[in-house]
């Protein structure tokens, strides 16, 4: 009996989360860079493919990666992901990869040109936000970002805290109303 692929159960690593993407298909998130969202004001986001070796893909499928120190650099008309840590595959042999090697990102020419021009401006950089699988292919969500000042970070935290407190107050009022 044929069962459509959408209704088959998902297989995934321990740290994988599945959510719907904007462009269609399911995203199985492997790693996120929460520090980047705190330290930078995100201007624009892009989805890029990754050129990986076999052991890197297997390591990612186990849900092992870190983007904390990662950054993207445009070099010779190509985008490269630096300092993203994908640990060696535990069952790999001499064919294992280097954990912090630079990895090529696959973007359209117009996107690379736009990123190159914008990142050349003062205070702008390109940071990786997430690594995930979409339709079986490894993807990276990268963002054109501007560094936040210390007072901007405090202001953002204050706004989040105020929003949380107001949500709690509204929820408490609703509970009192029901009782």
PDB file of C-alpha atoms in Angstrom:
ATOM      1  CA  UNK A   1       0.000   0.000   0.000  1.00  0.00           C
ATOM      2  CA  UNK A   2       1.338   3.414  -0.971  1.00  0.00           C
ATOM      3  CA  UNK A   3       1.480   6.057   1.767  1.00  0.00           C
ATOM      4  CA  UNK A   4       2.116   9.682   0.705  1.00  0.00           C
ATOM      5  CA  UNK A   5       5.389  11.119   1.970  1.00  0.00           C
ATOM      6  CA  UNK A   6       3.605  13.895   3.914  1.00  0.00           C
ATOM      7  CA  UNK A   7       1.774  11.402   6.123  1.00  0.00           C
ATOM      8  CA  UNK A   8       4.814   9.229   6.902  1.00  0.00           C
ATOM      9  CA  UNK A   9       6.383   9.736  10.332  1.00  0.00           C
ATOM     10  CA  UNK A  10       9.420  12.015  10.476  1.00  0.00           C
ATOM     11  CA  UNK A  11      12.838  10.723  11.397  1.00  0.00           C
ATOM     12  CA  UNK A  12      15.342  13.053  12.974  1.00  0.00           C
ATOM     13  CA  UNK A  13      18.119  13.702  15.428  1.00  0.00           C
ATOM     14  CA  UNK A  14      17.739  14.422  19.111  1.00  0.00           C
ATOM     15  CA  UNK A  15      18.044  18.203  18.857  1.00  0.00           C
ATOM     16  CA  UNK A  16      15.904  18.580  15.735  1.00  0.00           C
ATOM     17  CA  UNK A  17      12.832  20.784  15.620  1.00  0.00           C
ATOM     18  CA  UNK A  18      10.407  20.811  12.722  1.00  0.00           C
ATOM     19  CA  UNK A  19       8.522  23.895  11.603  1.00  0.00           C
ATOM     20  CA  UNK A  20       6.943  25.187   8.430  1.00  0.00           C
ATOM     21  CA  UNK A  21       9.068  27.390   6.234  1.00  0.00           C
ATOM     22  CA  UNK A  22       7.884  30.492   4.431  1.00  0.00           C
ATOM     23  CA  UNK A  23       8.834  29.159   1.000  1.00  0.00           C
ATOM     24  CA  UNK A  24       7.252  25.749   1.508  1.00  0.00           C
ATOM     25  CA  UNK A  25       8.532  22.454   2.829  1.00  0.00           C
ATOM     26  CA  UNK A  26       9.432  21.492   6.376  1.00  0.00           C
ATOM     27  CA  UNK A  27      12.506  22.788   8.172  1.00  0.00           C
ATOM     28  CA  UNK A  28      14.387  20.526  10.565  1.00  0.00           C
ATOM     29  CA  UNK A  29      16.498  22.946  12.582  1.00  0.00           C
ATOM     30  CA  UNK A  30      19.942  21.684  13.586  1.00  0.00           C
ATOM     31  CA  UNK A  31      21.505  24.817  15.120  1.00  0.00           C
ATOM     32  CA  UNK A  32      20.474  28.396  15.854  1.00  0.00           C
ATOM     33  CA  UNK A  33      22.537  31.465  16.647  1.00  0.00           C
ATOM     34  CA  UNK A  34      20.497  33.206  19.353  1.00  0.00           C
ATOM     35  CA  UNK A  35      23.437  35.433  20.262  1.00  0.00           C
ATOM     36  CA  UNK A  36      23.345  36.990  16.776  1.00  0.00           C
ATOM     37  CA  UNK A  37      19.732  38.112  17.252  1.00  0.00           C
ATOM     38  CA  UNK A  38      20.772  39.742  20.539  1.00  0.00           C
ATOM     39  CA  UNK A  39      23.955  41.413  19.282  1.00  0.00           C
ATOM     40  CA  UNK A  40      22.750  42.537  15.850  1.00  0.00           C
ATOM     41  CA  UNK A  41      19.770  44.333  14.332  1.00  0.00           C
ATOM     42  CA  UNK A  42      18.683  42.069  11.469  1.00  0.00           C
ATOM     43  CA  UNK A  43      18.130  44.004   8.225  1.00  0.00           C
ATOM     44  CA  UNK A  44      17.502  41.238   5.670  1.00  0.00           C
ATOM     45  CA  UNK A  45      17.636  37.422   5.683  1.00  0.00           C
ATOM     46  CA  UNK A  46      18.638  34.967   2.971  1.00  0.00           C
ATOM     47  CA  UNK A  47      18.505  31.190   2.580  1.00  0.00           C
ATOM     48  CA  UNK A  48      21.714  29.659   1.257  1.00  0.00           C
ATOM     49  CA  UNK A  49      22.673  26.120   0.375  1.00  0.00           C
ATOM     50  CA  UNK A  50      25.825  24.632   1.894  1.00  0.00           C
ATOM     51  CA  UNK A  51      28.603  22.709   0.164  1.00  0.00           C
ATOM     52  CA  UNK A  52      29.402  19.925   2.651  1.00  0.00           C
ATOM     53  CA  UNK A  53      31.297  16.656   2.746  1.00  0.00           C
ATOM     54  CA  UNK A  54      29.569  13.381   3.609  1.00  0.00           C
ATOM     55  CA  UNK A  55      30.779  13.253   7.221  1.00  0.00           C
ATOM     56  CA  UNK A  56      29.611  16.839   7.791  1.00  0.00           C
ATOM     57  CA  UNK A  57      26.103  15.940   6.633  1.00  0.00           C
ATOM     58  CA  UNK A  58      26.048  12.884   8.904  1.00  0.00           C
ATOM     59  CA  UNK A  59      27.218  14.968  11.854  1.00  0.00           C
ATOM     60  CA  UNK A  60      24.522  17.582  11.139  1.00  0.00           C
ATOM     61  CA  UNK A  61      21.862  14.871  10.928  1.00  0.00           C
ATOM     62  CA  UNK A  62      22.838  13.894  14.476  1.00  0.00           C
ATOM     63  CA  UNK A  63      21.912  17.466  15.493  1.00  0.00           C
ATOM     64  CA  UNK A  64      25.443  18.581  16.280  1.00  0.00           C
ATOM     65  CA  UNK A  65      26.573  22.069  15.247  1.00  0.00           C
ATOM     66  CA  UNK A  66      27.311  25.520  16.650  1.00  0.00           C
ATOM     67  CA  UNK A  67      27.111  28.917  14.956  1.00  0.00           C
ATOM     68  CA  UNK A  68      28.127  31.099  17.911  1.00  0.00           C
ATOM     69  CA  UNK A  69      31.387  32.437  16.428  1.00  0.00           C
ATOM     70  CA  UNK A  70      30.323  32.094  12.800  1.00  0.00           C
ATOM     71  CA  UNK A  71      30.377  34.810  10.172  1.00  0.00           C
ATOM     72  CA  UNK A  72      30.004  35.060   6.401  1.00  0.00           C
ATOM     73  CA  UNK A  73      32.556  36.666   4.114  1.00  0.00           C
ATOM     74  CA  UNK A  74      32.292  37.503   0.417  1.00  0.00           C
ATOM     75  CA  UNK A  75      35.573  36.530  -1.230  1.00  0.00           C
ATOM     76  CA  UNK A  76      36.189  36.504  -4.977  1.00  0.00           C
ATOM     77  CA  UNK A  77      32.490  36.718  -5.821  1.00  0.00           C
ATOM     78  CA  UNK A  78      31.647  33.732  -3.595  1.00  0.00           C
ATOM     79  CA  UNK A  79      30.104  33.590  -0.122  1.00  0.00           C
ATOM     80  CA  UNK A  80      31.976  31.598   2.550  1.00  0.00           C
ATOM     81  CA  UNK A  81      30.824  30.554   6.019  1.00  0.00           C
ATOM     82  CA  UNK A  82      33.687  30.834   8.529  1.00  0.00           C
ATOM     83  CA  UNK A  83      34.006  29.490  12.114  1.00  0.00           C
ATOM     84  CA  UNK A  84      30.821  27.413  12.061  1.00  0.00           C
ATOM     85  CA  UNK A  85      31.592  24.402  14.250  1.00  0.00           C
ATOM     86  CA  UNK A  86      30.385  21.071  12.884  1.00  0.00           C
ATOM     87  CA  UNK A  87      32.109  18.419  15.023  1.00  0.00           C
ATOM     88  CA  UNK A  88      33.745  15.382  13.467  1.00  0.00           C
ATOM     89  CA  UNK A  89      31.439  12.460  12.743  1.00  0.00           C
ATOM     90  CA  UNK A  90      31.838   9.963  15.578  1.00  0.00           C
ATOM     91  CA  UNK A  91      31.920   6.917  13.268  1.00  0.00           C
ATOM     92  CA  UNK A  92      34.030   8.579  10.601  1.00  0.00           C
ATOM     93  CA  UNK A  93      37.465   7.348   9.602  1.00  0.00           C
ATOM     94  CA  UNK A  94      40.413   9.091   8.015  1.00  0.00           C
ATOM     95  CA  UNK A  95      37.885  10.780   5.687  1.00  0.00           C
ATOM     96  CA  UNK A  96      36.558  12.941   8.538  1.00  0.00           C
ATOM     97  CA  UNK A  97      36.385  16.686   8.018  1.00  0.00           C
ATOM     98  CA  UNK A  98      37.989  19.558   9.915  1.00  0.00           C
ATOM     99  CA  UNK A  99      35.495  20.933  12.471  1.00  0.00           C
ATOM    100  CA  UNK A 100      35.971  24.669  11.756  1.00  0.00           C
ATOM    101  CA  UNK A 101      36.836  24.721   8.060  1.00  0.00           C
ATOM    102  CA  UNK A 102      35.337  27.393   5.828  1.00  0.00           C
ATOM    103  CA  UNK A 103      32.313  26.226   3.849  1.00  0.00           C
ATOM    104  CA  UNK A 104      30.995  27.592   0.581  1.00  0.00           C
ATOM    105  CA  UNK A 105      27.478  29.037   0.550  1.00  0.00           C
ATOM    106  CA  UNK A 106      25.293  28.672  -2.521  1.00  0.00           C
ATOM    107  CA  UNK A 107      23.487  31.919  -3.377  1.00  0.00           C
ATOM    108  CA  UNK A 108      22.270  33.581  -6.559  1.00  0.00           C
ATOM    109  CA  UNK A 109      24.635  36.096  -8.139  1.00  0.00           C
ATOM    110  CA  UNK A 110      22.280  39.027  -7.405  1.00  0.00           C
ATOM    111  CA  UNK A 111      22.128  38.039  -3.726  1.00  0.00           C
ATOM    112  CA  UNK A 112      25.916  37.805  -3.464  1.00  0.00           C
ATOM    113  CA  UNK A 113      26.325  41.207  -5.134  1.00  0.00           C
ATOM    114  CA  UNK A 114      23.729  42.781  -2.839  1.00  0.00           C
ATOM    115  CA  UNK A 115      25.404  41.295   0.254  1.00  0.00           C
ATOM    116  CA  UNK A 116      28.845  42.416  -0.920  1.00  0.00           C
ATOM    117  CA  UNK A 117      27.723  46.023  -1.408  1.00  0.00           C
ATOM    118  CA  UNK A 118      25.733  46.232   1.840  1.00  0.00           C
ATOM    119  CA  UNK A 119      28.374  44.499   3.989  1.00  0.00           C
ATOM    120  CA  UNK A 120      30.943  46.979   2.714  1.00  0.00           C
ATOM    121  CA  UNK A 121      29.048  49.781   4.445  1.00  0.00           C
ATOM    122  CA  UNK A 122      30.213  50.811   7.891  1.00  0.00           C
ATOM    123  CA  UNK A 123      28.793  48.754  10.739  1.00  0.00           C
ATOM    124  CA  UNK A 124      27.194  46.067   8.556  1.00  0.00           C
ATOM    125  CA  UNK A 125      28.085  42.387   8.610  1.00  0.00           C
ATOM    126  CA  UNK A 126      26.694  39.043   7.488  1.00  0.00           C
ATOM    127  CA  UNK A 127      25.927  36.528  10.242  1.00  0.00           C
ATOM    128  CA  UNK A 128      24.527  32.983  10.157  1.00  0.00           C
ATOM    129  CA  UNK A 129      21.236  32.614  12.044  1.00  0.00           C
ATOM    130  CA  UNK A 130      20.426  28.916  11.622  1.00  0.00           C
ATOM    131  CA  UNK A 131      21.456  25.629  10.052  1.00  0.00           C
ATOM    132  CA  UNK A 132      18.644  23.327   9.005  1.00  0.00           C
ATOM    133  CA  UNK A 133      17.518  20.686   6.543  1.00  0.00           C
ATOM    134  CA  UNK A 134      14.809  21.480   4.012  1.00  0.00           C
ATOM    135  CA  UNK A 135      13.647  18.659   1.749  1.00  0.00           C
ATOM    136  CA  UNK A 136      16.793  16.687   2.631  1.00  0.00           C
ATOM    137  CA  UNK A 137      19.212  19.480   1.739  1.00  0.00           C
ATOM    138  CA  UNK A 138      21.389  21.342   4.235  1.00  0.00           C
ATOM    139  CA  UNK A 139      20.612  25.065   4.285  1.00  0.00           C
ATOM    140  CA  UNK A 140      21.888  28.062   6.202  1.00  0.00           C
ATOM    141  CA  UNK A 141      19.814  31.106   7.079  1.00  0.00           C
ATOM    142  CA  UNK A 142      22.105  34.112   6.890  1.00  0.00           C
ATOM    143  CA  UNK A 143      21.327  37.719   7.658  1.00  0.00           C
ATOM    144  CA  UNK A 144      22.624  41.110   6.715  1.00  0.00           C
ATOM    145  CA  UNK A 145      22.916  42.794  10.094  1.00  0.00           C
ATOM    146  CA  UNK A 146      24.045  45.961  11.832  1.00  0.00           C
ATOM    147  CA  UNK A 147      25.748  45.755  15.216  1.00  0.00           C
ATOM    148  CA  UNK A 148      23.720  47.007  18.171  1.00  0.00           C
ATOM    149  CA  UNK A 149      25.122  49.380  20.733  1.00  0.00           C
ATOM    150  CA  UNK A 150      24.931  48.448  24.412  1.00  0.00           C
ATOM    151  CA  UNK A 151      21.984  50.775  25.042  1.00  0.00           C
ATOM    152  CA  UNK A 152      20.103  49.229  22.084  1.00  0.00           C
ATOM    153  CA  UNK A 153      20.530  45.781  23.642  1.00  0.00           C
ATOM    154  CA  UNK A 154      19.226  47.044  26.989  1.00  0.00           C
ATOM    155  CA  UNK A 155      16.259  48.695  25.268  1.00  0.00           C
ATOM    156  CA  UNK A 156      15.389  45.452  23.460  1.00  0.00           C
ATOM    157  CA  UNK A 157      15.567  43.468  26.710  1.00  0.00           C
ATOM    158  CA  UNK A 158      13.375  46.055  28.448  1.00  0.00           C
ATOM    159  CA  UNK A 159      10.761  45.838  25.663  1.00  0.00           C
ATOM    160  CA  UNK A 160      10.721  42.032  25.854  1.00  0.00           C
ATOM    161  CA  UNK A 161      10.317  42.153  29.624  1.00  0.00           C
ATOM    162  CA  UNK A 162       7.472  44.684  29.387  1.00  0.00           C
ATOM    163  CA  UNK A 163       5.726  42.566  26.765  1.00  0.00           C
ATOM    164  CA  UNK A 164       6.070  39.456  28.963  1.00  0.00           C
ATOM    165  CA  UNK A 165       4.657  41.278  32.005  1.00  0.00           C
ATOM    166  CA  UNK A 166       1.678  42.610  30.048  1.00  0.00           C
ATOM    167  CA  UNK A 167       0.962  39.126  28.650  1.00  0.00           C
ATOM    168  CA  UNK A 168       1.062  37.704  32.187  1.00  0.00           C
ATOM    169  CA  UNK A 169      -1.291  40.403  33.450  1.00  0.00           C
ATOM    170  CA  UNK A 170      -3.755  39.767  30.625  1.00  0.00           C
ATOM    171  CA  UNK A 171      -3.627  35.992  31.235  1.00  0.00           C
ATOM    172  CA  UNK A 172      -4.198  36.495  34.989  1.00  0.00           C
ATOM    173  CA  UNK A 173      -7.168  38.779  34.305  1.00  0.00           C
ATOM    174  CA  UNK A 174      -8.686  36.175  31.962  1.00  0.00           C
ATOM    175  CA  UNK A 175      -8.234  33.459  34.594  1.00  0.00           C
ATOM    176  CA  UNK A 176      -9.948  35.625  37.221  1.00  0.00           C
ATOM    177  CA  UNK A 177     -12.779  36.329  34.809  1.00  0.00           C
ATOM    178  CA  UNK A 178     -13.387  32.610  34.179  1.00  0.00           C
ATOM    179  CA  UNK A 179     -13.356  31.703  37.878  1.00  0.00           C
TER     180      UNK A 179
END
